[in-house]
Short mmCIF file of C-alpha atoms in Angstrom, two decimals:
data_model
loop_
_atom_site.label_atom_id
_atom_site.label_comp_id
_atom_site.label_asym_id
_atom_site.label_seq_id
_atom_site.Cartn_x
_atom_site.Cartn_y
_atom_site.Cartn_z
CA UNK A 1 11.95 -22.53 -20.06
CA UNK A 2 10.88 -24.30 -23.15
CA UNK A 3 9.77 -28.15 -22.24
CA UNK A 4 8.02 -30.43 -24.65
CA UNK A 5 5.61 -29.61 -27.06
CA UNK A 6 6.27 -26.25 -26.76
CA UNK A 7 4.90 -25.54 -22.93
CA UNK A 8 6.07 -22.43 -20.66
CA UNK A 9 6.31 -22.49 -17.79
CA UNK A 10 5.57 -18.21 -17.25
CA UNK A 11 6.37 -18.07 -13.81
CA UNK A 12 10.13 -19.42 -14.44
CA UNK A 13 10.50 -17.37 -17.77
CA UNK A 14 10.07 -14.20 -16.15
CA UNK A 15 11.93 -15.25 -12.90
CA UNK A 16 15.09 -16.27 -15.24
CA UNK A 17 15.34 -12.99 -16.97
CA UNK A 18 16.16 -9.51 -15.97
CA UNK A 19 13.08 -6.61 -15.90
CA UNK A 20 12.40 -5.79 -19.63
CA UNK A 21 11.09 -2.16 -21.19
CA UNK A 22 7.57 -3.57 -20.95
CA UNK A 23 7.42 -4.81 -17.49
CA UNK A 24 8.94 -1.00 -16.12
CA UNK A 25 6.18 0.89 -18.12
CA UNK A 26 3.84 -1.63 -15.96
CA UNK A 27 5.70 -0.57 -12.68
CA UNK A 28 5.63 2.84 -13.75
CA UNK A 29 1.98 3.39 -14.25
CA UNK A 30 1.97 1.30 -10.88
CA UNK A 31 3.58 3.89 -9.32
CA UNK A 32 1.36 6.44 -10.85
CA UNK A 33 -1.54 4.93 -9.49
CA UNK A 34 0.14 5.14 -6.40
CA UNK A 35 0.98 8.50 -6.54
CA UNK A 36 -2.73 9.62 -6.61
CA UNK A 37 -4.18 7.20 -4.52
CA UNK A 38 -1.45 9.04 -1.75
CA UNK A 39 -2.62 12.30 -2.88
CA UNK A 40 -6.13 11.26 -2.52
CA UNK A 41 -5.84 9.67 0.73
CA UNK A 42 -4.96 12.81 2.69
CA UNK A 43 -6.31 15.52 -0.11
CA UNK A 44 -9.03 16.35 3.21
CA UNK A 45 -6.47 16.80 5.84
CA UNK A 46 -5.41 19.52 3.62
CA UNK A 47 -7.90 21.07 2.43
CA UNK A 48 -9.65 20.61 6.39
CA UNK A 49 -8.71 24.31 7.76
CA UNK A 50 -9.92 26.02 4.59
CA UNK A 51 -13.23 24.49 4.71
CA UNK A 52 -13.81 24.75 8.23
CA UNK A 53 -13.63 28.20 7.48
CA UNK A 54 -15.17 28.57 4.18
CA UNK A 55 -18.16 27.14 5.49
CA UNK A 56 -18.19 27.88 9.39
CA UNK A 57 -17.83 24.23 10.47
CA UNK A 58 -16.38 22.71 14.43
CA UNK A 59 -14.12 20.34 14.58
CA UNK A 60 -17.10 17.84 15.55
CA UNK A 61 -18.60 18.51 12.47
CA UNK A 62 -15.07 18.34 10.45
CA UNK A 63 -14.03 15.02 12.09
CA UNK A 64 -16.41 12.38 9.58
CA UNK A 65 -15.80 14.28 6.90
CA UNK A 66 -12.08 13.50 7.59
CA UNK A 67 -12.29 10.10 8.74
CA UNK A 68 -14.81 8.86 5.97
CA UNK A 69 -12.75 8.07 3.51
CA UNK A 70 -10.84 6.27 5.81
CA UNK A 71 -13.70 3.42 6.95
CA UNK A 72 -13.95 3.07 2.95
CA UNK A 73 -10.18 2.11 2.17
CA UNK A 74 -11.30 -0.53 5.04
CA UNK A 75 -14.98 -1.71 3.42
CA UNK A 76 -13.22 -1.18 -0.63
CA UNK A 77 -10.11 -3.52 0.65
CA UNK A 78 -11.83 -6.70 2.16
CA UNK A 79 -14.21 -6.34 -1.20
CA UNK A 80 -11.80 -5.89 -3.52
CA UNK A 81 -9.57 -8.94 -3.06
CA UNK A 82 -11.78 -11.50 -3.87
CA UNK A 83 -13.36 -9.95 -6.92
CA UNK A 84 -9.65 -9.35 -8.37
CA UNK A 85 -8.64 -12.87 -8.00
CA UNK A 86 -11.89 -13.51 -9.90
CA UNK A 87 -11.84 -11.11 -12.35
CA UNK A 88 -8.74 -10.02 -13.16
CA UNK A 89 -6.32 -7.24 -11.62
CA UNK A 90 -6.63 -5.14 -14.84
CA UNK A 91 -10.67 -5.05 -14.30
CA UNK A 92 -10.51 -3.46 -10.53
CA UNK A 93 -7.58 -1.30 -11.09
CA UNK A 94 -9.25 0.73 -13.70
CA UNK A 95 -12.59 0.34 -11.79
CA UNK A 96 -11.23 1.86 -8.94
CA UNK A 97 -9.06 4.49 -10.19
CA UNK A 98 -12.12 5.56 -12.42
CA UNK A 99 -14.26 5.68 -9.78
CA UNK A 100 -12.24 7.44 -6.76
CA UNK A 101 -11.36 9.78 -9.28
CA UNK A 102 -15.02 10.82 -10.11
CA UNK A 103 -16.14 11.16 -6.45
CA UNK A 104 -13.55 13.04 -5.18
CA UNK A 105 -13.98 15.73 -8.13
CA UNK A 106 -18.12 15.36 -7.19
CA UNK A 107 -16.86 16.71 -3.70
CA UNK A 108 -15.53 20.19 -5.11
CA UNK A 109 -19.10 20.27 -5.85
CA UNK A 110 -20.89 19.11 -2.46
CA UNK A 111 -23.38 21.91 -0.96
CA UNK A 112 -24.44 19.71 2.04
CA UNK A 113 -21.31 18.28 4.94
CA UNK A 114 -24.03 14.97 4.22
CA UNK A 115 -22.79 15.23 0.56
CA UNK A 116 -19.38 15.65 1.02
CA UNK A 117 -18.69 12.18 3.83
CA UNK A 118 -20.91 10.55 1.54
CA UNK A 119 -18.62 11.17 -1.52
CA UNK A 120 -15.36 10.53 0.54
CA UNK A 121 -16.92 7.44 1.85
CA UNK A 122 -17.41 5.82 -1.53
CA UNK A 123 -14.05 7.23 -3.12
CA UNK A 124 -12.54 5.63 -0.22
CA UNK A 125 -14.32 2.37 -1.02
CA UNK A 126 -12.59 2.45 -4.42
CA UNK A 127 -9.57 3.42 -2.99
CA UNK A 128 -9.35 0.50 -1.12
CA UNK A 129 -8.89 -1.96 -3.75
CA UNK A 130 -5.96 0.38 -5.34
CA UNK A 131 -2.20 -0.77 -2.74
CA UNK A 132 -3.30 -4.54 -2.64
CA UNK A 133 -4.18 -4.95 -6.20
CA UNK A 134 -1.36 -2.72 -7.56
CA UNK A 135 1.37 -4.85 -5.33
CA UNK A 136 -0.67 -8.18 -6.75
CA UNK A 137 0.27 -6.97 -10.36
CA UNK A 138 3.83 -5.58 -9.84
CA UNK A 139 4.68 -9.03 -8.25
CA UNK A 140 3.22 -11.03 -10.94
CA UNK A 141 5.25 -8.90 -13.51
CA UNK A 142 8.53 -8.76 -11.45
CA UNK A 143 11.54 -11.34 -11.90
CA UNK A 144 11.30 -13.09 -7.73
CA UNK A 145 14.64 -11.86 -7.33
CA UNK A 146 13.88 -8.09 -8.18
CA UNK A 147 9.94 -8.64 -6.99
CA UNK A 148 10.52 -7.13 -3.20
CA UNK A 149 12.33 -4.22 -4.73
CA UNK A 150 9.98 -3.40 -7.61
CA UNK A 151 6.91 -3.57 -5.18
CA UNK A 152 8.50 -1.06 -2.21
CA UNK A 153 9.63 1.00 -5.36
CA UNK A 154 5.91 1.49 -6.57
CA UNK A 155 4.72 1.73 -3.01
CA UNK A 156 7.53 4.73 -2.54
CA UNK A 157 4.92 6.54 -4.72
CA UNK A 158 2.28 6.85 -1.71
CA UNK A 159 4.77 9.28 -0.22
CA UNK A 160 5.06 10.78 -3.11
CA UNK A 161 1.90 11.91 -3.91
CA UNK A 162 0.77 12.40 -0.06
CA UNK A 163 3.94 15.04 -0.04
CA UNK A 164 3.07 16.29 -3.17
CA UNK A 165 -0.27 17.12 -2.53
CA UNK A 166 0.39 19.44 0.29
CA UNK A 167 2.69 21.38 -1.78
CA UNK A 168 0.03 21.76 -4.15
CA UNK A 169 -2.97 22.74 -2.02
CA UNK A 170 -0.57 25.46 -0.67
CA UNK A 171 -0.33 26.92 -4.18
CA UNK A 172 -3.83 25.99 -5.53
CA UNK A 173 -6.00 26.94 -2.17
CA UNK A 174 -5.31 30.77 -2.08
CA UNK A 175 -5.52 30.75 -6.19
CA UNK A 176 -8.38 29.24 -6.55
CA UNK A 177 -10.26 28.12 -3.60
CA UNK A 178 -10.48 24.61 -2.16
CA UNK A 179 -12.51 23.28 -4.55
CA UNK A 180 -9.51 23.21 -6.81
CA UNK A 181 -7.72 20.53 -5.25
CA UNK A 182 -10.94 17.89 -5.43
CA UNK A 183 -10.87 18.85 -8.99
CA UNK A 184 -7.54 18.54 -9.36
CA UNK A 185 -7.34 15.29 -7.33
CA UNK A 186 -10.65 14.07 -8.91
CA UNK A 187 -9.56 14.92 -12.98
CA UNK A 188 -6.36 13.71 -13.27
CA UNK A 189 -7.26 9.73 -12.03
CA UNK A 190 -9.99 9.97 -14.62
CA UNK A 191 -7.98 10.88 -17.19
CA UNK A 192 -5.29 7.74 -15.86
CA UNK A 193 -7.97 5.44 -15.94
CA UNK A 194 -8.38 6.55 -19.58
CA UNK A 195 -5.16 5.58 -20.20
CA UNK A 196 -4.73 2.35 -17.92
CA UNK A 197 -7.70 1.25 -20.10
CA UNK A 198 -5.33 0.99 -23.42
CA UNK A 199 -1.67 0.74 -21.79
CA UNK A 200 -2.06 -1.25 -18.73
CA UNK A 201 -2.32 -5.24 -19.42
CA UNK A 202 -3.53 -7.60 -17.20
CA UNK A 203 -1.89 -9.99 -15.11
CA UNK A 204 0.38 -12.37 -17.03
CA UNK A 205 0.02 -15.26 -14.64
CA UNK A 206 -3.77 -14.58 -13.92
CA UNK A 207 -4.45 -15.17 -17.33
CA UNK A 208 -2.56 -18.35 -17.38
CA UNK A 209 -4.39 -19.25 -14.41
CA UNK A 210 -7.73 -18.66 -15.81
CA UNK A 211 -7.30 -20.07 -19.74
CA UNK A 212 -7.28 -17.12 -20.83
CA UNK A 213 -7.08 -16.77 -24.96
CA UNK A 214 -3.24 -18.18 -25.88
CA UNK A 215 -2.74 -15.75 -28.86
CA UNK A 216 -3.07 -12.59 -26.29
CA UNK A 217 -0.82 -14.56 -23.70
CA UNK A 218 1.58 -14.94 -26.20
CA UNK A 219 1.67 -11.58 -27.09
CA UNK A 220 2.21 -10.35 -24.04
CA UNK A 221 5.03 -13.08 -23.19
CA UNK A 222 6.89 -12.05 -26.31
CA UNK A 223 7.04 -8.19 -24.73
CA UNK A 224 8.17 -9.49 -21.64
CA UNK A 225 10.37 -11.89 -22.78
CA UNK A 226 11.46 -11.53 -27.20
CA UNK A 227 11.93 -14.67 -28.44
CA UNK A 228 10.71 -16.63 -25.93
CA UNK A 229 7.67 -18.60 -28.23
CA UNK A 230 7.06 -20.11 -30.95
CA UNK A 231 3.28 -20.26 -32.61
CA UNK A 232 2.71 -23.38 -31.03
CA UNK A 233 3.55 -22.48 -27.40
CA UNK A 234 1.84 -23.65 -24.32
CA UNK A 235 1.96 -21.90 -21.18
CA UNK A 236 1.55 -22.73 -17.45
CA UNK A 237 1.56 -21.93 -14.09
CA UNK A 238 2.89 -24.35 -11.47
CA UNK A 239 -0.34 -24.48 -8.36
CA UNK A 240 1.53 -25.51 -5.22
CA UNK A 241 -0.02 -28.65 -3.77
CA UNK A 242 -1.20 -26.49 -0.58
CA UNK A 243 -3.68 -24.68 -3.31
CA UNK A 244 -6.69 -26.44 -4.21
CA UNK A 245 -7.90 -25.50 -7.96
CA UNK A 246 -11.78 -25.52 -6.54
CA UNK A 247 -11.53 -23.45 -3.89
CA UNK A 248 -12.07 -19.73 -3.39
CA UNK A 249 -9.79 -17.58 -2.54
CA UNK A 250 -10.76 -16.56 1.17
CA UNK A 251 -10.87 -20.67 1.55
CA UNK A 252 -7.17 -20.33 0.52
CA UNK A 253 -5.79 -17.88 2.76
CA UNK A 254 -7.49 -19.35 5.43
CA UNK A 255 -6.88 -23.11 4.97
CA UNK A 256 -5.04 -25.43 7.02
CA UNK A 257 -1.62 -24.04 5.57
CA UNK A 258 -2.31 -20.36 5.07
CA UNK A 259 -4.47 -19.86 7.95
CA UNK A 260 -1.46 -19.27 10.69
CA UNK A 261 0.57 -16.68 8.07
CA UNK A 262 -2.19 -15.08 7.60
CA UNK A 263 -3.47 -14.08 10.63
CA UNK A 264 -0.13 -13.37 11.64
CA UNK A 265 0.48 -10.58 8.45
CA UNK A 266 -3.23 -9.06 9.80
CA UNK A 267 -2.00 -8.91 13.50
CA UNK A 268 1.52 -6.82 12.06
CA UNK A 269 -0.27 -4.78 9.55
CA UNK A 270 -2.81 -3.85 12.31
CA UNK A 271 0.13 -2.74 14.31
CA UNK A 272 2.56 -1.23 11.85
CA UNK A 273 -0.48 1.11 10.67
CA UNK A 274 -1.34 1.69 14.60
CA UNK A 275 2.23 2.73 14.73
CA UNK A 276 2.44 5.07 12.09
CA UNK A 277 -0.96 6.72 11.88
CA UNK A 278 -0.63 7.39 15.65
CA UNK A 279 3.07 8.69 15.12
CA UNK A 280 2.19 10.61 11.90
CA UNK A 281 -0.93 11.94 13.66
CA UNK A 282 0.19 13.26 17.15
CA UNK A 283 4.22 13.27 16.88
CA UNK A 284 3.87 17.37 16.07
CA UNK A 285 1.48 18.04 19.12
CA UNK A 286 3.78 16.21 21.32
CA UNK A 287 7.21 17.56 20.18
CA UNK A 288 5.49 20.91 20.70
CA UNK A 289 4.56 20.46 23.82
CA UNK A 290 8.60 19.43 24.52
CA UNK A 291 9.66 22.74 24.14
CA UNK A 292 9.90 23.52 20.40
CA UNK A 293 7.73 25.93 18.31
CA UNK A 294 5.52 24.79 16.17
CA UNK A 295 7.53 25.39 12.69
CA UNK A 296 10.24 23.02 14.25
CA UNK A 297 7.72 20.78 15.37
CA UNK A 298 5.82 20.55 11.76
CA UNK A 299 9.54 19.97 10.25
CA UNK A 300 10.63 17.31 12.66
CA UNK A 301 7.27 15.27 11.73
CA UNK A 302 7.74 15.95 8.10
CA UNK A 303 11.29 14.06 8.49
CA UNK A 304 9.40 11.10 9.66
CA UNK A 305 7.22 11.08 6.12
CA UNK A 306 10.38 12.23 4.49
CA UNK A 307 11.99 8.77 5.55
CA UNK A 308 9.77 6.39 4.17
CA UNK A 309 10.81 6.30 0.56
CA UNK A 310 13.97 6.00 1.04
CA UNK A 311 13.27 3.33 4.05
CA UNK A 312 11.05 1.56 1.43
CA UNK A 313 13.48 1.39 -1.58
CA UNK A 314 16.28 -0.01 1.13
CA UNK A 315 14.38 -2.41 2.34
CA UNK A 316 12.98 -3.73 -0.81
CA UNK A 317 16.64 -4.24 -2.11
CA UNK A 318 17.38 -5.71 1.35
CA UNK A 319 14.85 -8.56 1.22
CA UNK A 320 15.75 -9.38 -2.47
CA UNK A 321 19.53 -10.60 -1.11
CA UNK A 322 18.82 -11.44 2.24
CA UNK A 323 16.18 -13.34 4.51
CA UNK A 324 12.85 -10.76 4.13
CA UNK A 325 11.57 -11.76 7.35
CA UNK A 326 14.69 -10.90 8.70
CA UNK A 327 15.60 -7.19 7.34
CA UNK A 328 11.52 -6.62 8.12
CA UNK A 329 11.94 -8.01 11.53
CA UNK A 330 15.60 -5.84 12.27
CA UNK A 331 13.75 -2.69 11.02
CA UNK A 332 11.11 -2.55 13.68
CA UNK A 333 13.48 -3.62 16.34
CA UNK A 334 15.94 -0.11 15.36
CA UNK A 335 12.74 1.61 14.73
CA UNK A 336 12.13 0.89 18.24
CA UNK A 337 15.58 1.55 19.83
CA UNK A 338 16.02 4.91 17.97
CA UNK A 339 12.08 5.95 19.00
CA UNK A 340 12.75 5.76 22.77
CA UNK A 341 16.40 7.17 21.97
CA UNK A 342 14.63 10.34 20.19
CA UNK A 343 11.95 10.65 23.37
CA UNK A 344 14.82 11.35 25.71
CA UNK A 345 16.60 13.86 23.56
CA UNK A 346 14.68 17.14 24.77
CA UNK A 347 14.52 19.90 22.94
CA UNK A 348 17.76 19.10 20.58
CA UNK A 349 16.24 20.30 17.23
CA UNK A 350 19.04 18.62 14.83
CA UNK A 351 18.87 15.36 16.45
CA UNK A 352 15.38 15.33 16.92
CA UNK A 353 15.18 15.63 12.52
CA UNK A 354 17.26 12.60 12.29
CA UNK A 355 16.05 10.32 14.48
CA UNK A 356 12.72 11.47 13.13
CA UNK A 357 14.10 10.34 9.55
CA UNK A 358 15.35 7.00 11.40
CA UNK A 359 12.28 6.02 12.72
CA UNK A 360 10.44 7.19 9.59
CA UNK A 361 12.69 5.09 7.42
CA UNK A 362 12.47 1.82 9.44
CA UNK A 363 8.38 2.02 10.13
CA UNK A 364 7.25 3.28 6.82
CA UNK A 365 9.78 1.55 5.30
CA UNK A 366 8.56 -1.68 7.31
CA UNK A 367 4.75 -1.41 5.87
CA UNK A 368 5.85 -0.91 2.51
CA UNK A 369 8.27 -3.88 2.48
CA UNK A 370 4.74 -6.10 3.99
CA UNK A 371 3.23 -5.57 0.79
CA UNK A 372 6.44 -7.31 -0.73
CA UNK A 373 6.31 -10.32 1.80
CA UNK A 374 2.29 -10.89 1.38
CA UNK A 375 2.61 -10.78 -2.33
CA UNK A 376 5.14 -13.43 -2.09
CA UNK A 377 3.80 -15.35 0.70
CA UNK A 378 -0.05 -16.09 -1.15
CA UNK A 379 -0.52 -18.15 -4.05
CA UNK A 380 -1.47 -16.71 -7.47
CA UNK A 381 -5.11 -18.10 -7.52
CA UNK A 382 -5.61 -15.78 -3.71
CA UNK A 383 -2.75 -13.32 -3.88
CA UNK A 384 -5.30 -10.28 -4.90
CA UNK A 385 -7.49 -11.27 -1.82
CA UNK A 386 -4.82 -12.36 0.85
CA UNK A 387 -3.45 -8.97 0.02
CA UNK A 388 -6.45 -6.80 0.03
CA UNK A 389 -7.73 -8.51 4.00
CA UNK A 390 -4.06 -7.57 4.77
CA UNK A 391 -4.77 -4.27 3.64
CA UNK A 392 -8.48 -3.99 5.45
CA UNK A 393 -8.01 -5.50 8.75
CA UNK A 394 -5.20 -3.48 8.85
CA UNK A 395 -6.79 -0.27 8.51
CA UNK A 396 -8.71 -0.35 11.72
CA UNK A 397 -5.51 -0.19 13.35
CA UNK A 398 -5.08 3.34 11.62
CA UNK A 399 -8.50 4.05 12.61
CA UNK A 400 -8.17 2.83 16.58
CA UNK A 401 -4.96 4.81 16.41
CA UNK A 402 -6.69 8.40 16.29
CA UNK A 403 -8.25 7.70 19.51
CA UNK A 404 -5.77 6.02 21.40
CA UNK A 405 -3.52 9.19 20.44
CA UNK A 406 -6.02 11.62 21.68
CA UNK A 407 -7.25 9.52 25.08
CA UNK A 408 -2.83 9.05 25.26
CA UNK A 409 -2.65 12.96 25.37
CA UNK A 410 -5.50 13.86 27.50
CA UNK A 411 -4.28 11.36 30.83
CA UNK A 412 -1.29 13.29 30.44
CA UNK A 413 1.67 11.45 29.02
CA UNK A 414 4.25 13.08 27.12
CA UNK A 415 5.98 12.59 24.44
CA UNK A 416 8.80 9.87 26.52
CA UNK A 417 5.89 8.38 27.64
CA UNK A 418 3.97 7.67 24.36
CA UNK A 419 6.86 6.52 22.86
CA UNK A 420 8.18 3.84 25.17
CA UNK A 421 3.91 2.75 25.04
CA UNK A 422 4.54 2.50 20.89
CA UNK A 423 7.74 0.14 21.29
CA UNK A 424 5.02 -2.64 22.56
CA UNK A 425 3.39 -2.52 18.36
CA UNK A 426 6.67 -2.54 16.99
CA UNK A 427 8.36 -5.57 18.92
CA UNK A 428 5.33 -7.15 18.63
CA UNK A 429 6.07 -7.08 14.58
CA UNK A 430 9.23 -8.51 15.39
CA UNK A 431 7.70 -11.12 17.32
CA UNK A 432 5.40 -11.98 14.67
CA UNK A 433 7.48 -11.92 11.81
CA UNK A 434 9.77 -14.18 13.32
CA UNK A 435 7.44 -16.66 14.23
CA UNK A 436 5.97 -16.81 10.54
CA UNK A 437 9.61 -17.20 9.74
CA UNK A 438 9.97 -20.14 11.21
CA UNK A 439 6.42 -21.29 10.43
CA UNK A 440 7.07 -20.80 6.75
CA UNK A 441 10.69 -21.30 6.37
CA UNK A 442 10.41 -23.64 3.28
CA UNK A 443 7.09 -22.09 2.17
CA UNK A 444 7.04 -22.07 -1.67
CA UNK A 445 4.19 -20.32 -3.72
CA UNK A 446 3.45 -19.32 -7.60
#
């Protein structure tokens, strides 16, 4: 990678070399940030029934407080984007953590319902910055032909800490009330943030990007990469011709050449999180009302969360040896086929757990491996904010999603029906990522 007078070119020294000791400690805490941003996304569907009774609340009531955080992951992404890809990943992922951290610990402390959406509100805000920023920095430390991988690994840890996190209120609730869990949830991202502050560098390439100082680039190139320098190195970053070095970033994801890829990645987000919020939402009301008791029903959802680790994981490794459109593209398609398969089973309990896993696998999977293909598809200089709008527009999907289920439900349909109606989102990913396929079939970026 060494040229004359010493220059480097960072992208291709990290893309010709396997992932070193330093880069997995970056993925790891990645992951950990992961971890409890899941835990802190759905830490109020948990705690919901023990507050509604703790302090004599109706669903009406219940229902913002639920749904607060969520309109902040949608605000906190379309923010966050841009102010990463001018300030550096590093900057907002500490910012954020920090911050959720603290308002979701003030909420063990809320006296007023006013308090407590206003708290989740702004902890969602922070939130929001956390998935595109943390798959901006795991692709800018990740070898391109381990990057898809590495991301869907880190994004595994949503999962993780959503499953987690209703093992733990089960054991902390009864112990110590429900406070405990916003304390719980609220400490332990402080203290990360504490430690992200020393351990976790910034972007390698962003500081390229931006000039930053060459003694602490070097530094950091020689723990990715021993060897690799000399005292007089150089180091560069390729801009792809389609980039111009004046622009901002929303100008870049939005010019002439992004433009189309973009909007394409908000229209599948939109309905991959449409898909699964509705699915994840309803699916144990509607199996319920196929004949099965509620435990079954509760188990045969779970296998649908259960699936999208190891969905993620798969597909990452997938669309490191194959075409990503492709394996993203054949995973909504079985999703599909296997979701109106599972509609027509009845009340078979065993099959109803795998195809559950199936479907879980292939859709969760599916949104995870989009965090892969965005991260690959912007350039450096707009990869924080093409991410992050990704992220945002595609939340009010989740959010039109709770109603659609409910106004689904009350004309009537059952669980056949609702299905066969949630095939249209998921071939219309397949659609989509085809046609940006062929759009952006010798697409290169930094």
């Amino acid at each position: 990678m060494s040229q004359h007078n010493h220059e480097i070119n960072v992208r291709a020294l990290l893309d010709s070399r396997s992932v070193g000791t330093y880069q997995k400690l970056i993925i790891f805490l990645c992951f950990l940030i992961v971890v409890m941003d899941g835990f802190d996304v759905v830490i109020m569907g948990f705690v919901g029934p023990s507050l509604k009774e703790a302090w004599n609340l109706s669903n009406n009531d219940l229902a913002p407080v639920l749904s607060a955080a969520l309109f902040g992951l949608t605000f906190g992404a379309l923010a966050a984007g841009p102010v990463g890809d001018r300030f550096g990943r590093r900057k907002v992922l500490i910012v954020s953590v920090f911050t959720f951290g603290l308002f979701t610990l003030l909420v063990a402390y809320a006296t007023q319902i006013w308090h407590m959406i206003a708290f989740r509100f702004i902890a969602g805000c922070a939130m929001g910055g956390i998935m595109p920023m943390v798959a901006t920095l795991a692709k800018e430390y990740s070898p391109e032909k381990r990057s898809a991988l590495l991301v869907t690994i880190v994004f595994a840890g949503f999962t993780v800490g959503a499953a987690g996190g209703g093992f733990l209120a089960a054991w902390m609730i009864p112990h110590w009330g429900w406070q405990s869990v916003f304390v719980f949830g609220g400490v332990a991202p402080i203290l990360l943030a504490a430690f992200m502050v020393f351990k976790l560098p910034e972007s390698l390439a962003f500081m390229v990007h931006k000039g930053a100082d060459r003694t602490t680039i070097r530094k950091i190139v020689e723990l990715c990469a021993p060897g690799s320098t000399t005292e007089k190195s150089t180091f560069f970053i390729p801009i792809p011709a389609t980039v111009q070095s004046d622009t901002n970033p929303i100008k870049t994801i939005l010019n002439s050449h992004y433009a189309k890829g973009t909007v394409l990645l908000w229209i599948i987000y939109f309905s991959h999180l449409f898909l699964v919020y509705l699915l994840g939402s309803w699916m144990p009301t509607m199996i319920k009302e196929s004949g099965l008791d509620a435990a079954q029903a509760s188990i045969i959802a779970a296998m649908f969360q259960l699936g999208g680790p190891l969905g993620s994981i798969m597909l990452g490794w997938f669309m490191d040896r194959f075409e990503p459109h492709r394996v993203l593209s054949t995973a909504y398609f079985s999703g599909a086929v296997v979701l109106v398969l599972m509609s027509n089973l009845g009340a078979e309990y065993l099959l109803l757990c795998l195809t559950s896993f199936f479907i879980g696998a292939a859709f969760n999977g599916g949104g995870t491996g989009m965090n892969a293909l965005s991260s690959n598809f912007f350039p450096l200089s707009a990869r924080a904010t093409g991410n992050s709008w990704m992220h945002g527009i595609g939340r009010t999907g989740a959010i039109i999603s709770a109603f659609a289920g409910a106004w689904m439900l009350n004309a009537g349909w059952n669980f056949s029906t609702v299905a066969l109606a949630l095939t249209v989102p998921a071939l219309i990913n397949v659609t989509a990522l085809m046609l940006k396929y062929l759009l952006y079939r010798n697409h290169k970026t930094a």
